[in-house]
mmCIF file of C-alpha atoms and ligand atoms in Angstrom:
data_model
loop_
_atom_site.group_PDB
_atom_site.id
_atom_site.type_symbol
_atom_site.label_atom_id
_atom_site.label_comp_id
_atom_site.label_asym_id
_atom_site.label_seq_id
_atom_site.Cartn_x
_atom_site.Cartn_y
_atom_site.Cartn_z
ATOM 1 C CA UNK A 1 -0.626 -90.122 -2.927
ATOM 2 C CA UNK A 2 0.454 -89.878 -6.788
ATOM 3 C CA UNK A 3 0.955 -85.756 -7.767
ATOM 4 C CA UNK A 4 -2.045 -84.801 -9.796
ATOM 5 C CA UNK A 5 -1.078 -84.187 -13.402
ATOM 6 C CA UNK A 6 -4.389 -82.827 -14.877
ATOM 7 C CA UNK A 7 -2.947 -82.392 -18.281
ATOM 8 C CA UNK A 8 -2.148 -86.739 -18.629
ATOM 9 C CA UNK A 9 -4.225 -88.411 -21.664
ATOM 10 C CA UNK A 10 -7.679 -90.517 -19.502
ATOM 11 C CA UNK A 11 -6.267 -94.302 -19.298
ATOM 12 C CA UNK A 12 -10.267 -94.800 -18.252
ATOM 13 C CA UNK A 13 -13.308 -93.475 -19.756
ATOM 14 C CA UNK A 14 -16.328 -94.182 -18.543
ATOM 15 C CA UNK A 15 -19.443 -92.880 -20.988
ATOM 16 C CA UNK A 16 -22.439 -92.858 -20.319
ATOM 17 C CA UNK A 17 -22.574 -96.571 -18.289
ATOM 18 C CA UNK A 18 -25.927 -98.264 -17.132
ATOM 19 C CA UNK A 19 -25.480 -101.714 -15.819
ATOM 20 C CA UNK A 20 -29.096 -103.537 -15.161
ATOM 21 C CA UNK A 21 -29.965 -106.997 -13.240
ATOM 22 C CA UNK A 22 -32.295 -108.460 -13.467
ATOM 23 C CA UNK A 23 -33.965 -109.479 -9.875
ATOM 24 C CA UNK A 24 -33.050 -112.946 -8.226
ATOM 25 C CA UNK A 25 -36.717 -113.486 -9.327
ATOM 26 C CA UNK A 26 -36.536 -112.144 -12.469
ATOM 27 C CA UNK A 27 -39.594 -109.414 -12.020
ATOM 28 C CA UNK A 28 -37.725 -106.609 -11.762
ATOM 29 C CA UNK A 29 -34.279 -104.799 -13.252
ATOM 30 C CA UNK A 30 -31.737 -103.704 -10.679
ATOM 31 C CA UNK A 31 -30.270 -100.259 -11.407
ATOM 32 C CA UNK A 32 -26.761 -100.294 -10.059
ATOM 33 C CA UNK A 33 -24.799 -98.761 -12.455
ATOM 34 C CA UNK A 34 -27.996 -95.481 -13.759
ATOM 35 C CA UNK A 35 -25.815 -93.300 -16.102
ATOM 36 C CA UNK A 36 -21.813 -92.791 -15.186
ATOM 37 C CA UNK A 37 -19.824 -90.564 -17.122
ATOM 38 C CA UNK A 38 -16.017 -89.554 -15.625
ATOM 39 C CA UNK A 39 -12.525 -90.094 -16.428
ATOM 40 C CA UNK A 40 -9.843 -91.265 -14.833
ATOM 41 C CA UNK A 41 -5.965 -90.396 -15.769
ATOM 42 C CA UNK A 42 -2.623 -92.192 -16.259
ATOM 43 C CA UNK A 43 -0.326 -92.415 -12.932
ATOM 44 C CA UNK A 44 -3.417 -91.194 -10.487
ATOM 45 C CA UNK A 45 -5.357 -93.084 -7.709
ATOM 46 C CA UNK A 46 -8.676 -92.608 -7.864
ATOM 47 C CA UNK A 47 -11.025 -93.378 -5.057
ATOM 48 C CA UNK A 48 -14.768 -94.199 -5.511
ATOM 49 C CA UNK A 49 -17.055 -93.571 -2.325
ATOM 50 C CA UNK A 50 -19.370 -94.870 -1.421
ATOM 51 C CA UNK A 51 -22.266 -96.685 1.055
ATOM 52 C CA UNK A 52 -23.319 -100.396 0.628
ATOM 53 C CA UNK A 53 -25.533 -100.464 -2.531
ATOM 54 C CA UNK A 54 -24.058 -97.913 -4.434
ATOM 55 C CA UNK A 55 -22.793 -99.107 -6.649
ATOM 56 C CA UNK A 56 -19.537 -99.414 -5.950
ATOM 57 C CA UNK A 57 -19.090 -102.239 -6.866
ATOM 58 C CA UNK A 58 -20.087 -103.135 -9.296
ATOM 59 C CA UNK A 59 -18.950 -100.167 -10.738
ATOM 60 C CA UNK A 60 -14.718 -101.273 -10.670
ATOM 61 C CA UNK A 61 -16.019 -104.890 -11.891
ATOM 62 C CA UNK A 62 -17.126 -103.353 -15.161
ATOM 63 C CA UNK A 63 -14.116 -101.053 -15.556
ATOM 64 C CA UNK A 64 -11.920 -104.478 -15.907
ATOM 65 C CA UNK A 65 -14.548 -106.097 -18.220
ATOM 66 C CA UNK A 66 -15.350 -108.665 -15.300
ATOM 67 C CA UNK A 67 -19.178 -107.038 -16.221
ATOM 68 C CA UNK A 68 -20.415 -105.382 -19.340
ATOM 69 C CA UNK A 69 -22.317 -103.015 -19.848
ATOM 70 C CA UNK A 70 -26.113 -103.114 -20.598
ATOM 71 C CA UNK A 71 -24.852 -99.180 -22.320
ATOM 72 C CA UNK A 72 -22.694 -96.849 -22.555
ATOM 73 C CA UNK A 73 -18.205 -98.208 -22.664
ATOM 74 C CA UNK A 74 -15.458 -98.069 -20.388
ATOM 75 C CA UNK A 75 -12.437 -97.843 -22.576
ATOM 76 C CA UNK A 76 -9.218 -98.855 -21.895
ATOM 77 C CA UNK A 77 -6.317 -96.580 -23.047
ATOM 78 C CA UNK A 78 -9.275 -95.118 -25.889
ATOM 79 C CA UNK A 79 -9.941 -98.782 -27.261
ATOM 80 C CA UNK A 80 -13.283 -99.650 -25.993
ATOM 81 C CA UNK A 81 -12.676 -103.975 -24.787
ATOM 82 C CA UNK A 82 -15.746 -105.076 -25.911
ATOM 83 C CA UNK A 83 -14.306 -104.247 -30.123
ATOM 84 C CA UNK A 84 -11.408 -106.790 -29.163
ATOM 85 C CA UNK A 85 -11.247 -110.618 -30.636
ATOM 86 C CA UNK A 86 -11.356 -113.304 -28.287
ATOM 87 C CA UNK A 87 -6.645 -113.066 -28.196
ATOM 88 C CA UNK A 88 -6.278 -109.867 -28.372
ATOM 89 C CA UNK A 89 -8.974 -108.651 -25.206
ATOM 90 C CA UNK A 90 -7.410 -111.404 -23.478
ATOM 91 C CA UNK A 91 -3.657 -109.730 -23.532
ATOM 92 C CA UNK A 92 -5.266 -106.470 -23.137
ATOM 93 C CA UNK A 93 -6.653 -107.200 -19.985
ATOM 94 C CA UNK A 94 -3.718 -108.459 -18.104
ATOM 95 C CA UNK A 95 -3.248 -104.410 -18.377
ATOM 96 C CA UNK A 96 -6.334 -103.878 -16.457
ATOM 97 C CA UNK A 97 -6.470 -106.003 -13.116
ATOM 98 C CA UNK A 98 -8.343 -106.172 -9.674
ATOM 99 C CA UNK A 99 -8.204 -107.515 -5.881
ATOM 100 C CA UNK A 100 -10.066 -108.183 -2.883
ATOM 101 C CA UNK A 101 -11.723 -107.218 -0.629
ATOM 102 C CA UNK A 102 -11.424 -110.936 0.997
ATOM 103 C CA UNK A 103 -8.027 -111.536 0.910
ATOM 104 C CA UNK A 104 -8.758 -115.358 0.477
ATOM 105 C CA UNK A 105 -10.932 -114.286 -3.010
ATOM 106 C CA UNK A 106 -7.703 -115.256 -5.339
ATOM 107 C CA UNK A 107 -5.932 -118.043 -3.650
ATOM 108 C CA UNK A 108 -6.628 -121.493 -3.366
ATOM 109 C CA UNK A 109 -5.499 -123.679 -0.154
ATOM 110 C CA UNK A 110 -4.430 -126.227 -1.649
ATOM 111 C CA UNK A 111 -2.041 -123.911 -3.524
ATOM 112 C CA UNK A 112 1.550 -123.049 -2.659
ATOM 113 C CA UNK A 113 1.893 -119.199 -2.487
ATOM 114 C CA UNK A 114 4.098 -119.548 -5.188
ATOM 115 C CA UNK A 115 2.051 -121.401 -7.100
ATOM 116 C CA UNK A 116 -1.141 -119.354 -6.354
ATOM 117 C CA UNK A 117 1.424 -116.079 -7.632
ATOM 118 C CA UNK A 118 2.544 -117.395 -11.513
ATOM 119 C CA UNK A 119 -0.748 -119.026 -11.734
ATOM 120 C CA UNK A 120 -1.604 -115.491 -13.454
ATOM 121 C CA UNK A 121 1.430 -115.868 -16.209
ATOM 122 C CA UNK A 122 0.772 -119.769 -16.241
ATOM 123 C CA UNK A 123 -2.497 -119.289 -18.234
ATOM 124 C CA UNK A 124 -0.724 -115.952 -20.371
ATOM 125 C CA UNK A 125 2.031 -118.862 -21.165
ATOM 126 C CA UNK A 126 4.734 -115.808 -20.321
ATOM 127 C CA UNK A 127 8.441 -118.227 -20.218
ATOM 128 C CA UNK A 128 9.023 -121.106 -19.135
ATOM 129 C CA UNK A 129 8.861 -122.742 -14.999
ATOM 130 C CA UNK A 130 12.359 -121.049 -14.396
ATOM 131 C CA UNK A 131 11.518 -117.208 -14.857
ATOM 132 C CA UNK A 132 8.144 -118.196 -13.913
ATOM 133 C CA UNK A 133 9.170 -118.847 -10.253
ATOM 134 C CA UNK A 134 12.234 -116.416 -10.493
ATOM 135 C CA UNK A 135 9.318 -113.185 -11.359
ATOM 136 C CA UNK A 136 6.872 -114.902 -8.565
ATOM 137 C CA UNK A 137 9.806 -115.393 -5.533
ATOM 138 C CA UNK A 138 11.075 -111.297 -6.603
ATOM 139 C CA UNK A 139 7.073 -109.655 -7.130
ATOM 140 C CA UNK A 140 6.690 -111.375 -3.168
ATOM 141 C CA UNK A 141 9.996 -109.841 -1.996
ATOM 142 C CA UNK A 142 9.709 -107.272 -3.301
ATOM 143 C CA UNK A 143 5.940 -106.524 -1.034
ATOM 144 C CA UNK A 144 8.011 -107.955 1.761
ATOM 145 C CA UNK A 145 7.360 -111.328 1.734
ATOM 146 C CA UNK A 146 9.961 -113.355 2.434
ATOM 147 C CA UNK A 147 11.504 -116.502 -0.237
ATOM 148 C CA UNK A 148 10.618 -118.452 2.438
ATOM 149 C CA UNK A 149 6.668 -117.209 2.132
ATOM 150 C CA UNK A 150 6.084 -119.280 -1.751
ATOM 151 C CA UNK A 151 6.453 -122.818 -0.222
ATOM 152 C CA UNK A 152 3.200 -121.920 2.494
ATOM 153 C CA UNK A 153 -0.040 -122.644 2.049
ATOM 154 C CA UNK A 154 -2.578 -119.303 2.914
ATOM 155 C CA UNK A 155 -4.297 -120.866 5.428
ATOM 156 C CA UNK A 156 -0.411 -120.123 7.238
ATOM 157 C CA UNK A 157 -0.314 -116.565 6.398
ATOM 158 C CA UNK A 158 -2.005 -113.960 8.186
ATOM 159 C CA UNK A 159 -5.002 -111.985 6.297
ATOM 160 C CA UNK A 160 -1.989 -108.959 5.725
ATOM 161 C CA UNK A 161 0.342 -111.428 3.740
ATOM 162 C CA UNK A 162 -2.377 -112.620 1.835
ATOM 163 C CA UNK A 163 -3.089 -109.332 0.712
ATOM 164 C CA UNK A 164 -0.215 -108.501 0.060
ATOM 165 C CA UNK A 165 0.361 -112.680 -1.666
ATOM 166 C CA UNK A 166 -2.591 -110.869 -4.407
ATOM 167 C CA UNK A 167 -1.383 -107.633 -4.943
ATOM 168 C CA UNK A 168 1.807 -109.792 -5.902
ATOM 169 C CA UNK A 169 0.114 -111.990 -7.899
ATOM 170 C CA UNK A 170 -1.259 -109.231 -9.461
ATOM 171 C CA UNK A 171 2.386 -108.010 -10.182
ATOM 172 C CA UNK A 172 3.453 -110.507 -11.880
ATOM 173 C CA UNK A 173 1.690 -109.170 -14.696
ATOM 174 C CA UNK A 174 3.399 -105.594 -14.434
ATOM 175 C CA UNK A 175 -0.689 -103.468 -15.195
ATOM 176 C CA UNK A 176 -1.113 -100.937 -15.292
ATOM 177 C CA UNK A 177 -3.752 -99.578 -14.238
ATOM 178 C CA UNK A 178 -5.384 -101.836 -10.614
ATOM 179 C CA UNK A 179 -8.671 -101.593 -9.056
ATOM 180 C CA UNK A 180 -8.821 -101.758 -4.685
ATOM 181 C CA UNK A 181 -12.239 -103.106 -4.298
ATOM 182 C CA UNK A 182 -12.321 -102.180 -0.118
ATOM 183 C CA UNK A 183 -8.142 -103.976 0.308
ATOM 184 C CA UNK A 184 -7.727 -102.775 3.825
ATOM 185 C CA UNK A 185 -11.322 -103.669 4.489
ATOM 186 C CA UNK A 186 -11.029 -107.193 6.115
ATOM 187 C CA UNK A 187 -7.423 -106.273 7.472
ATOM 188 C CA UNK A 188 -7.197 -105.513 10.884
ATOM 189 C CA UNK A 189 -6.700 -101.286 11.782
ATOM 190 C CA UNK A 190 -3.201 -100.937 12.902
ATOM 191 C CA UNK A 191 -1.385 -102.584 9.628
ATOM 192 C CA UNK A 192 -3.539 -101.110 6.905
ATOM 193 C CA UNK A 193 -1.734 -98.239 7.084
ATOM 194 C CA UNK A 194 1.603 -100.217 6.077
ATOM 195 C CA UNK A 195 -0.702 -101.525 3.180
ATOM 196 C CA UNK A 196 -1.595 -98.597 1.392
ATOM 197 C CA UNK A 197 1.264 -97.401 2.067
ATOM 198 C CA UNK A 198 2.957 -100.301 0.216
ATOM 199 C CA UNK A 199 0.660 -98.993 -2.653
ATOM 200 C CA UNK A 200 1.799 -96.165 -2.530
ATOM 201 C CA UNK A 201 5.422 -96.935 -3.683
ATOM 202 C CA UNK A 202 4.646 -99.387 -5.922
ATOM 203 C CA UNK A 203 2.763 -96.690 -7.613
ATOM 204 C CA UNK A 204 5.861 -94.901 -7.514
ATOM 205 C CA UNK A 205 7.780 -97.355 -9.350
ATOM 206 C CA UNK A 206 5.949 -98.909 -11.776
ATOM 207 C CA UNK A 207 3.864 -95.650 -13.039
ATOM 208 C CA UNK A 208 -0.023 -97.511 -12.046
ATOM 209 C CA UNK A 209 -3.234 -96.487 -12.530
ATOM 210 C CA UNK A 210 -5.248 -96.724 -9.345
ATOM 211 C CA UNK A 211 -9.657 -97.013 -8.075
ATOM 212 C CA UNK A 212 -9.622 -97.174 -4.990
ATOM 213 C CA UNK A 213 -13.168 -98.475 -4.202
ATOM 214 C CA UNK A 214 -14.179 -97.870 -0.724
ATOM 215 C CA UNK A 215 -16.357 -96.842 2.371
ATOM 216 C CA UNK A 216 -14.228 -95.223 4.216
ATOM 217 C CA UNK A 217 -13.194 -91.964 3.992
ATOM 218 C CA UNK A 218 -10.137 -91.970 5.829
ATOM 219 C CA UNK A 219 -8.787 -94.648 3.247
ATOM 220 C CA UNK A 220 -9.597 -92.473 0.308
ATOM 221 C CA UNK A 221 -8.145 -89.190 1.918
ATOM 222 C CA UNK A 222 -4.817 -91.366 2.686
ATOM 223 C CA UNK A 223 -4.364 -92.537 -1.191
ATOM 224 C CA UNK A 224 -6.467 -91.228 -3.363
ATOM 225 C CA UNK A 225 -6.139 -87.852 -5.945
ATOM 226 C CA UNK A 226 -9.533 -87.709 -6.738
ATOM 227 C CA UNK A 227 -12.583 -88.615 -4.833
ATOM 228 C CA UNK A 228 -16.406 -89.726 -6.681
ATOM 229 C CA UNK A 229 -18.860 -89.834 -4.418
ATOM 230 C CA UNK A 230 -21.635 -92.592 -6.003
ATOM 231 C CA UNK A 231 -24.930 -92.262 -4.190
ATOM 232 C CA UNK A 232 -28.072 -94.930 -5.517
ATOM 233 C CA UNK A 233 -25.772 -96.072 -9.522
ATOM 234 C CA UNK A 234 -25.390 -93.104 -9.472
ATOM 235 C CA UNK A 235 -22.390 -89.785 -8.843
ATOM 236 C CA UNK A 236 -23.357 -87.283 -6.367
ATOM 237 C CA UNK A 237 -20.016 -85.461 -6.527
ATOM 238 C CA UNK A 238 -15.984 -86.072 -8.361
ATOM 239 C CA UNK A 239 -13.395 -83.610 -7.373
ATOM 240 C CA UNK A 240 -9.366 -83.444 -5.886
ATOM 241 C CA UNK A 241 -9.930 -85.471 -3.380
ATOM 242 C CA UNK A 242 -8.484 -82.450 -1.028
ATOM 243 C CA UNK A 243 -11.619 -79.713 -2.083
ATOM 244 C CA UNK A 244 -14.010 -82.124 -1.990
ATOM 245 C CA UNK A 245 -12.950 -83.568 1.932
ATOM 246 C CA UNK A 246 -12.578 -79.796 3.069
ATOM 247 C CA UNK A 247 -15.591 -78.580 1.841
ATOM 248 C CA UNK A 248 -18.456 -80.838 0.077
ATOM 249 C CA UNK A 249 -19.906 -79.016 -2.215
ATOM 250 C CA UNK A 250 -23.325 -82.446 -1.660
ATOM 251 C CA UNK A 251 -25.194 -82.301 0.880
ATOM 252 C CA UNK A 252 -24.740 -86.279 0.537
ATOM 253 C CA UNK A 253 -20.780 -85.845 1.033
ATOM 254 C CA UNK A 254 -21.772 -83.775 3.420
ATOM 255 C CA UNK A 255 -23.771 -86.448 4.900
ATOM 256 C CA UNK A 256 -20.654 -88.877 4.557
ATOM 257 C CA UNK A 257 -17.902 -86.409 6.561
ATOM 258 C CA UNK A 258 -19.646 -85.862 8.998
ATOM 259 C CA UNK A 259 -20.618 -89.160 10.233
ATOM 260 C CA UNK A 260 -16.560 -90.159 10.502
ATOM 261 C CA UNK A 261 -16.083 -89.965 13.462
ATOM 262 C CA UNK A 262 -12.098 -90.201 13.559
ATOM 263 C CA UNK A 263 -9.120 -90.663 11.763
ATOM 264 C CA UNK A 264 -10.019 -87.170 9.695
ATOM 265 C CA UNK A 265 -7.532 -84.599 10.414
ATOM 266 C CA UNK A 266 -9.808 -81.598 12.726
ATOM 267 C CA UNK A 267 -9.065 -79.277 9.844
ATOM 268 C CA UNK A 268 -11.950 -81.622 7.174
ATOM 269 C CA UNK A 269 -15.150 -81.827 9.874
ATOM 270 C CA UNK A 270 -17.371 -80.690 9.484
ATOM 271 C CA UNK A 271 -18.838 -78.085 12.848
ATOM 272 C CA UNK A 272 -22.536 -79.929 12.469
ATOM 273 C CA UNK A 273 -22.435 -84.036 12.773
ATOM 274 C CA UNK A 274 -25.539 -85.145 10.549
ATOM 275 C CA UNK A 275 -27.214 -88.261 10.398
ATOM 276 C CA UNK A 276 -27.932 -89.875 7.412
ATOM 277 C CA UNK A 277 -31.573 -90.767 7.784
ATOM 278 C CA UNK A 278 -32.792 -94.722 7.008
ATOM 279 C CA UNK A 279 -31.426 -97.121 4.662
ATOM 280 C CA UNK A 280 -30.286 -96.063 0.706
ATOM 281 C CA UNK A 281 -33.166 -97.303 -1.706
ATOM 282 C CA UNK A 282 -33.730 -99.746 -3.668
ATOM 283 C CA UNK A 283 -32.287 -99.641 -6.483
ATOM 284 C CA UNK A 284 -34.321 -101.698 -7.944
ATOM 285 C CA UNK A 285 -37.386 -98.861 -7.736
ATOM 286 C CA UNK A 286 -35.007 -95.901 -6.235
ATOM 287 C CA UNK A 287 -36.959 -92.310 -6.009
ATOM 288 C CA UNK A 288 -37.465 -90.148 -9.471
ATOM 289 C CA UNK A 289 -34.882 -86.979 -9.628
ATOM 290 C CA UNK A 290 -32.177 -86.476 -7.120
ATOM 291 C CA UNK A 291 -31.901 -89.988 -6.173
ATOM 292 C CA UNK A 292 -30.470 -88.958 -2.023
ATOM 293 C CA UNK A 293 -34.420 -86.644 -2.451
ATOM 294 C CA UNK A 294 -35.190 -89.248 0.048
ATOM 295 C CA UNK A 295 -32.580 -88.256 3.147
ATOM 296 C CA UNK A 296 -31.314 -85.111 2.336
ATOM 297 C CA UNK A 297 -32.021 -82.035 4.389
ATOM 298 C CA UNK A 298 -32.254 -79.540 1.028
ATOM 299 C CA UNK A 299 -34.349 -81.514 -0.296
ATOM 300 C CA UNK A 300 -37.399 -79.030 -1.952
ATOM 301 C CA UNK A 301 -40.264 -79.994 -5.236
ATOM 302 C CA UNK A 302 -38.073 -79.426 -7.967
ATOM 303 C CA UNK A 303 -35.947 -82.517 -6.192
ATOM 304 C CA UNK A 304 -38.436 -84.832 -7.687
ATOM 305 C CA UNK A 305 -39.398 -83.478 -10.571
ATOM 306 C CA UNK A 306 -35.910 -83.607 -11.982
ATOM 307 C CA UNK A 307 -32.585 -85.183 -11.687
ATOM 308 C CA UNK A 308 -29.921 -83.102 -11.591
ATOM 309 C CA UNK A 309 -28.277 -81.905 -13.672
ATOM 310 C CA UNK A 310 -24.306 -82.675 -13.937
ATOM 311 C CA UNK A 311 -22.542 -78.697 -13.325
ATOM 312 C CA UNK A 312 -18.203 -78.003 -12.426
ATOM 313 C CA UNK A 313 -19.421 -75.500 -9.516
ATOM 314 C CA UNK A 314 -15.061 -75.205 -9.298
ATOM 315 C CA UNK A 315 -12.326 -76.006 -11.769
ATOM 316 C CA UNK A 316 -12.876 -79.722 -12.210
ATOM 317 C CA UNK A 317 -15.179 -79.788 -9.071
ATOM 318 C CA UNK A 318 -18.521 -81.347 -10.097
ATOM 319 C CA UNK A 319 -21.880 -82.103 -8.827
ATOM 320 C CA UNK A 320 -25.501 -82.845 -9.062
ATOM 321 C CA UNK A 321 -27.717 -81.308 -6.869
ATOM 322 C CA UNK A 322 -29.825 -78.309 -7.891
ATOM 323 C CA UNK A 323 -29.353 -76.229 -5.437
ATOM 324 C CA UNK A 324 -25.249 -76.554 -5.230
ATOM 325 C CA UNK A 325 -23.053 -73.624 -4.723
ATOM 326 C CA UNK A 326 -19.365 -73.068 -5.922
ATOM 327 C CA UNK A 327 -19.745 -72.100 -2.101
ATOM 328 C CA UNK A 328 -21.276 -75.010 -0.645
ATOM 329 C CA UNK A 329 -24.154 -77.649 0.021
ATOM 330 C CA UNK A 330 -27.458 -75.650 -0.162
ATOM 331 C CA UNK A 331 -28.793 -75.056 2.763
ATOM 332 C CA UNK A 332 -31.214 -76.975 5.045
ATOM 333 C CA UNK A 333 -35.023 -76.788 4.021
ATOM 334 C CA UNK A 334 -36.477 -76.727 7.211
ATOM 335 C CA UNK A 335 -39.755 -77.984 6.012
ATOM 336 C CA UNK A 336 -37.523 -80.855 4.856
ATOM 337 C CA UNK A 337 -39.069 -84.544 6.942
ATOM 338 C CA UNK A 338 -35.618 -84.885 7.622
ATOM 339 C CA UNK A 339 -33.984 -81.485 8.208
ATOM 340 C CA UNK A 340 -37.584 -81.640 11.671
ATOM 341 C CA UNK A 341 -36.329 -84.863 12.027
ATOM 342 C CA UNK A 342 -32.536 -84.169 12.674
ATOM 343 C CA UNK A 343 -33.047 -81.101 14.845
ATOM 344 C CA UNK A 344 -35.783 -81.979 16.856
ATOM 345 C CA UNK A 345 -32.938 -85.289 17.547
ATOM 346 C CA UNK A 346 -29.966 -82.300 17.783
ATOM 347 C CA UNK A 347 -32.958 -80.852 20.624
ATOM 348 C CA UNK A 348 -33.177 -84.604 22.171
ATOM 349 C CA UNK A 349 -29.438 -84.323 22.606
ATOM 350 C CA UNK A 350 -28.552 -80.923 24.782
HETATM 351 S S1 SF4 B 401 -31.082 -80.115 -2.862
HETATM 352 FE FE1 SF4 B 401 -32.046 -81.448 -3.985
HETATM 353 S S2 SF4 B 401 -31.231 -82.432 -5.158
HETATM 354 FE FE2 SF4 B 401 -29.649 -81.397 -4.250
HETATM 355 S S3 SF4 B 401 -29.013 -83.413 -2.905
HETATM 356 FE FE3 SF4 B 401 -31.556 -82.608 -2.676
HETATM 357 S S4 SF4 B 401 -32.680 -83.491 -2.402
HETATM 358 FE FE4 SF4 B 401 -31.173 -83.896 -4.469
#
């Protein structure tokens, strides 16, 4: 985790972002991102957390220009990459990289590890073959892999080693920002901590900015300075990680945290276990008003009629809920179907 510096400049600025896709049959529209605003400061680790279907993966790809916004914009250090000419865009894009969940995603099974690592440098036409190889081997060593790894093939490496190769591959470009999309989710639990610590060390050494996208609260609490909670294409809550995890203000964040079994420290766990009822609704036809209302135990009539404003309830701590306050989420509405169901389940358990 980097030292939080609220005076640092915004290296990413997401403004009124909407990303819509046609459904497969072309008859409907998926609202993957439906109005997001936030900034990421240079040198910080910004966590994005949510269930699958929350839009976080689309967001990650959009942050590095792999997907274009339908509306709104994403500024990279004040520049809108969409405004750049092809040559300028290619140069610019090396500063904004992404690492995916699947360690095999960027590795060609028929290429040696060193050839995969230096491939981005070849594409950028940087240096000659010998200088590229030198840089590639140095990057492999920096991520904890021996020079002998260079001549091997992906199938000869473990998942953790392959993910280190992916980190080395991205490092050769010396980026400013790396989006890490579920980067430890496919790895054995026993090595996740080592890989996360490697990310932290590299951040200190190279002054990197990370956006960590994950469904795993323990990952966010381990690495992030600030965290944004996403639900059905919108932000529900955003703030300093410790504050959001210890004192969530949104009913959805509270439910996510209470569903997390271990390894949160006891001080970060909430007493009452709140089960998230049902599946996340379809992003083709999201609920009116507050997106979370069909699963919210605090829901009231107003929630269906009005989209909650994005309000700053504590310094740097934003929430989209009509009834949340700086003290916490609103109390359960005993007449709400979700609250009644939870009460019945609690009674059955006793
Ligand atoms: S109380 Fe209403 S506005 Fe707040 S999270 Fe629940 S449904 Fe949304």
